[in-house]
Amino acid sequence: MQSSINRHGLPPDPDELIVEGDPPFADAAEQTAREKADESLNALQHEVRLLNARIGLLREDAEAALKAKAASVDASAHVQLGDYPWLKLAAAIGATFIAARLVRRLPLGVLLAGFAGHIQEVRRQ
């Protein structure tokens, strides 16, 4: 608490005499435990509402970023493969599947002979 006279020589304002945490007047009742708990609960509920709002904003930002990335990938595919990039990609995958089936049907000896011939070519160079 402050002294009873301020620096101007006048009695202090009654509000200045109140130390933080003191009741504003002598016969004021202090907060009950129930009131303190209610205040804490209200503060926590407010914090939860704020956090939910922030999470909502983050979700919206993430969704917008994913949509932008998908649009970028689609545009890139159109630039590289032309008007029907997914059809061309499907055709390439189908051709690879068919080529793999054909290679499986070849006898192992033919494959090893071709591989051995390739190794001899590499050694000569």
PDB file of C-alpha atoms in Angstrom:
ATOM      1  CA  MET A   1       0.000   0.000   0.000  1.00  0.00           C
ATOM      2  CA  GLN A   2       1.028   3.568  -0.575  1.00  0.00           C
ATOM      3  CA  SER A   3       1.503   6.283   1.996  1.00  0.00           C
ATOM      4  CA  SER A   4      -1.446   8.425   3.020  1.00  0.00           C
ATOM      5  CA  ILE A   5      -0.130  11.519   1.179  1.00  0.00           C
ATOM      6  CA  ASN A   6       0.933  11.544  -2.475  1.00  0.00           C
ATOM      7  CA  ARG A   7       3.749  13.607  -3.986  1.00  0.00           C
ATOM      8  CA  HIS A   8       1.482  16.638  -4.486  1.00  0.00           C
ATOM      9  CA  GLY A   9       0.691  16.830  -0.795  1.00  0.00           C
ATOM     10  CA  LEU A  10      -2.899  15.738  -1.311  1.00  0.00           C
ATOM     11  CA  PRO A  11      -4.590  12.672   0.067  1.00  0.00           C
ATOM     12  CA  PRO A  12      -4.380   9.825  -2.439  1.00  0.00           C
ATOM     13  CA  ASP A  13      -7.210   8.633  -4.586  1.00  0.00           C
ATOM     14  CA  PRO A  14      -8.930   5.702  -2.819  1.00  0.00           C
ATOM     15  CA  ASP A  15      -8.359   3.524  -5.872  1.00  0.00           C
ATOM     16  CA  GLU A  16      -4.599   4.053  -5.543  1.00  0.00           C
ATOM     17  CA  LEU A  17      -4.638   2.621  -2.018  1.00  0.00           C
ATOM     18  CA  ILE A  18      -5.856  -0.752  -3.261  1.00  0.00           C
ATOM     19  CA  VAL A  19      -3.089  -3.259  -3.786  1.00  0.00           C
ATOM     20  CA  GLU A  20      -3.724  -5.740  -6.528  1.00  0.00           C
ATOM     21  CA  GLY A  21      -5.500  -8.725  -5.112  1.00  0.00           C
ATOM     22  CA  ASP A  22      -6.954  -6.811  -2.135  1.00  0.00           C
ATOM     23  CA  PRO A  23     -10.719  -6.418  -2.007  1.00  0.00           C
ATOM     24  CA  PRO A  24     -11.782  -2.883  -3.084  1.00  0.00           C
ATOM     25  CA  PHE A  25     -13.276  -2.142   0.321  1.00  0.00           C
ATOM     26  CA  ALA A  26     -12.881  -3.645   3.734  1.00  0.00           C
ATOM     27  CA  ASP A  27     -16.150  -5.542   3.957  1.00  0.00           C
ATOM     28  CA  ALA A  28     -15.937  -6.985   0.415  1.00  0.00           C
ATOM     29  CA  ALA A  29     -16.025 -10.742   0.351  1.00  0.00           C
ATOM     30  CA  GLU A  30     -13.215 -12.571  -1.382  1.00  0.00           C
ATOM     31  CA  GLN A  31     -13.976 -14.857  -4.282  1.00  0.00           C
ATOM     32  CA  THR A  32     -15.113 -18.292  -3.324  1.00  0.00           C
ATOM     33  CA  ALA A  33     -13.403 -21.380  -4.666  1.00  0.00           C
ATOM     34  CA  ARG A  34     -16.481 -22.041  -6.807  1.00  0.00           C
ATOM     35  CA  GLU A  35     -16.260 -18.594  -8.432  1.00  0.00           C
ATOM     36  CA  LYS A  36     -12.546 -19.038  -9.099  1.00  0.00           C
ATOM     37  CA  ALA A  37     -13.194 -22.445 -10.666  1.00  0.00           C
ATOM     38  CA  ASP A  38     -15.968 -20.977 -12.837  1.00  0.00           C
ATOM     39  CA  GLU A  39     -13.637 -18.221 -14.034  1.00  0.00           C
ATOM     40  CA  SER A  40     -10.944 -20.771 -14.851  1.00  0.00           C
ATOM     41  CA  LEU A  41     -13.463 -22.917 -16.702  1.00  0.00           C
ATOM     42  CA  ASN A  42     -14.689 -19.942 -18.724  1.00  0.00           C
ATOM     43  CA  ALA A  43     -11.113 -18.985 -19.591  1.00  0.00           C
ATOM     44  CA  LEU A  44     -10.332 -22.543 -20.704  1.00  0.00           C
ATOM     45  CA  GLN A  45     -13.496 -22.729 -22.801  1.00  0.00           C
ATOM     46  CA  HIS A  46     -12.518 -19.470 -24.478  1.00  0.00           C
ATOM     47  CA  GLU A  47      -9.038 -20.868 -25.219  1.00  0.00           C
ATOM     48  CA  VAL A  48     -10.567 -24.044 -26.702  1.00  0.00           C
ATOM     49  CA  ARG A  49     -12.810 -21.957 -28.968  1.00  0.00           C
ATOM     50  CA  LEU A  50      -9.782 -19.972 -30.143  1.00  0.00           C
ATOM     51  CA  LEU A  51      -7.789 -23.150 -30.803  1.00  0.00           C
ATOM     52  CA  ASN A  52     -10.684 -24.681 -32.752  1.00  0.00           C
ATOM     53  CA  ALA A  53     -10.855 -21.547 -34.887  1.00  0.00           C
ATOM     54  CA  ARG A  54      -7.106 -21.736 -35.544  1.00  0.00           C
ATOM     55  CA  ILE A  55      -7.341 -25.421 -36.457  1.00  0.00           C
ATOM     56  CA  GLY A  56     -10.139 -24.586 -38.879  1.00  0.00           C
ATOM     57  CA  LEU A  57      -7.962 -21.954 -40.547  1.00  0.00           C
ATOM     58  CA  LEU A  58      -5.056 -24.401 -40.795  1.00  0.00           C
ATOM     59  CA  ARG A  59      -7.312 -27.003 -42.401  1.00  0.00           C
ATOM     60  CA  GLU A  60      -8.541 -24.480 -44.952  1.00  0.00           C
ATOM     61  CA  ASP A  61      -4.961 -23.447 -45.734  1.00  0.00           C
ATOM     62  CA  ALA A  62      -3.865 -27.066 -46.140  1.00  0.00           C
ATOM     63  CA  GLU A  63      -6.814 -27.819 -48.420  1.00  0.00           C
ATOM     64  CA  ALA A  64      -6.052 -24.776 -50.571  1.00  0.00           C
ATOM     65  CA  ALA A  65      -2.386 -25.789 -50.785  1.00  0.00           C
ATOM     66  CA  LEU A  66      -3.281 -29.334 -51.882  1.00  0.00           C
ATOM     67  CA  LYS A  67      -5.672 -28.049 -54.536  1.00  0.00           C
ATOM     68  CA  ALA A  68      -3.009 -25.676 -55.843  1.00  0.00           C
ATOM     69  CA  LYS A  69      -0.428 -28.499 -55.950  1.00  0.00           C
ATOM     70  CA  ALA A  70      -2.848 -30.789 -57.800  1.00  0.00           C
ATOM     71  CA  ALA A  71      -3.544 -28.068 -60.352  1.00  0.00           C
ATOM     72  CA  SER A  72       0.207 -27.539 -60.790  1.00  0.00           C
ATOM     73  CA  VAL A  73       0.850 -31.264 -61.323  1.00  0.00           C
ATOM     74  CA  ASP A  74      -2.001 -31.478 -63.823  1.00  0.00           C
ATOM     75  CA  ALA A  75      -0.687 -28.473 -65.755  1.00  0.00           C
ATOM     76  CA  SER A  76       2.820 -29.942 -65.754  1.00  0.00           C
ATOM     77  CA  ALA A  77       1.507 -33.247 -67.115  1.00  0.00           C
ATOM     78  CA  HIS A  78      -0.316 -31.413 -69.907  1.00  0.00           C
ATOM     79  CA  VAL A  79       2.865 -29.534 -70.823  1.00  0.00           C
ATOM     80  CA  GLN A  80       4.970 -32.716 -70.930  1.00  0.00           C
ATOM     81  CA  LEU A  81       2.508 -35.173 -72.484  1.00  0.00           C
ATOM     82  CA  GLY A  82       0.068 -33.033 -74.488  1.00  0.00           C
ATOM     83  CA  ASP A  83      -3.722 -32.943 -74.426  1.00  0.00           C
ATOM     84  CA  TYR A  84      -4.400 -36.402 -72.953  1.00  0.00           C
ATOM     85  CA  PRO A  85      -1.541 -37.039 -70.518  1.00  0.00           C
ATOM     86  CA  TRP A  86      -3.290 -39.717 -68.459  1.00  0.00           C
ATOM     87  CA  LEU A  87      -4.289 -41.688 -71.548  1.00  0.00           C
ATOM     88  CA  LYS A  88      -0.697 -41.621 -72.789  1.00  0.00           C
ATOM     89  CA  LEU A  89       0.577 -42.644 -69.369  1.00  0.00           C
ATOM     90  CA  ALA A  90      -1.915 -45.535 -69.267  1.00  0.00           C
ATOM     91  CA  ALA A  91      -0.752 -46.641 -72.736  1.00  0.00           C
ATOM     92  CA  ALA A  92       2.893 -46.604 -71.603  1.00  0.00           C
ATOM     93  CA  ILE A  93       2.046 -48.682 -68.526  1.00  0.00           C
ATOM     94  CA  GLY A  94       0.078 -51.158 -70.660  1.00  0.00           C
ATOM     95  CA  ALA A  95       2.978 -51.497 -73.121  1.00  0.00           C
ATOM     96  CA  THR A  96       5.376 -52.137 -70.239  1.00  0.00           C
ATOM     97  CA  PHE A  97       3.046 -54.835 -68.858  1.00  0.00           C
ATOM     98  CA  ILE A  98       2.832 -56.569 -72.221  1.00  0.00           C
ATOM     99  CA  ALA A  99       6.622 -56.393 -72.738  1.00  0.00           C
ATOM    100  CA  ALA A 100       7.181 -57.939 -69.287  1.00  0.00           C
ATOM    101  CA  ARG A 101       4.807 -60.812 -70.149  1.00  0.00           C
ATOM    102  CA  LEU A 102       6.676 -61.468 -73.384  1.00  0.00           C
ATOM    103  CA  VAL A 103      10.070 -61.453 -71.647  1.00  0.00           C
ATOM    104  CA  ARG A 104       8.789 -63.979 -69.082  1.00  0.00           C
ATOM    105  CA  ARG A 105       7.865 -66.391 -71.863  1.00  0.00           C
ATOM    106  CA  LEU A 106      11.350 -66.364 -73.406  1.00  0.00           C
ATOM    107  CA  PRO A 107      13.573 -69.276 -72.422  1.00  0.00           C
ATOM    108  CA  LEU A 108      16.196 -68.436 -69.816  1.00  0.00           C
ATOM    109  CA  GLY A 109      19.036 -69.593 -72.075  1.00  0.00           C
ATOM    110  CA  VAL A 110      18.169 -67.015 -74.743  1.00  0.00           C
ATOM    111  CA  LEU A 111      18.173 -64.257 -72.151  1.00  0.00           C
ATOM    112  CA  LEU A 112      21.529 -65.355 -70.706  1.00  0.00           C
ATOM    113  CA  ALA A 113      23.081 -65.627 -74.169  1.00  0.00           C
ATOM    114  CA  GLY A 114      21.969 -62.106 -75.008  1.00  0.00           C
ATOM    115  CA  PHE A 115      23.293 -60.869 -71.692  1.00  0.00           C
ATOM    116  CA  ALA A 116      26.650 -62.638 -72.201  1.00  0.00           C
ATOM    117  CA  GLY A 117      26.945 -61.101 -75.661  1.00  0.00           C
ATOM    118  CA  HIS A 118      26.313 -57.687 -74.150  1.00  0.00           C
ATOM    119  CA  ILE A 119      29.043 -58.230 -71.521  1.00  0.00           C
ATOM    120  CA  GLN A 120      31.560 -59.194 -74.242  1.00  0.00           C
ATOM    121  CA  GLU A 121      30.704 -56.033 -76.183  1.00  0.00           C
ATOM    122  CA  VAL A 122      31.323 -53.907 -73.103  1.00  0.00           C
ATOM    123  CA  ARG A 123      34.693 -55.584 -72.385  1.00  0.00           C
ATOM    124  CA  ARG A 124      35.914 -54.934 -75.933  1.00  0.00           C
ATOM    125  CA  GLN A 125      35.389 -51.227 -75.659  1.00  0.00           C
TER     126      GLN A 125
END
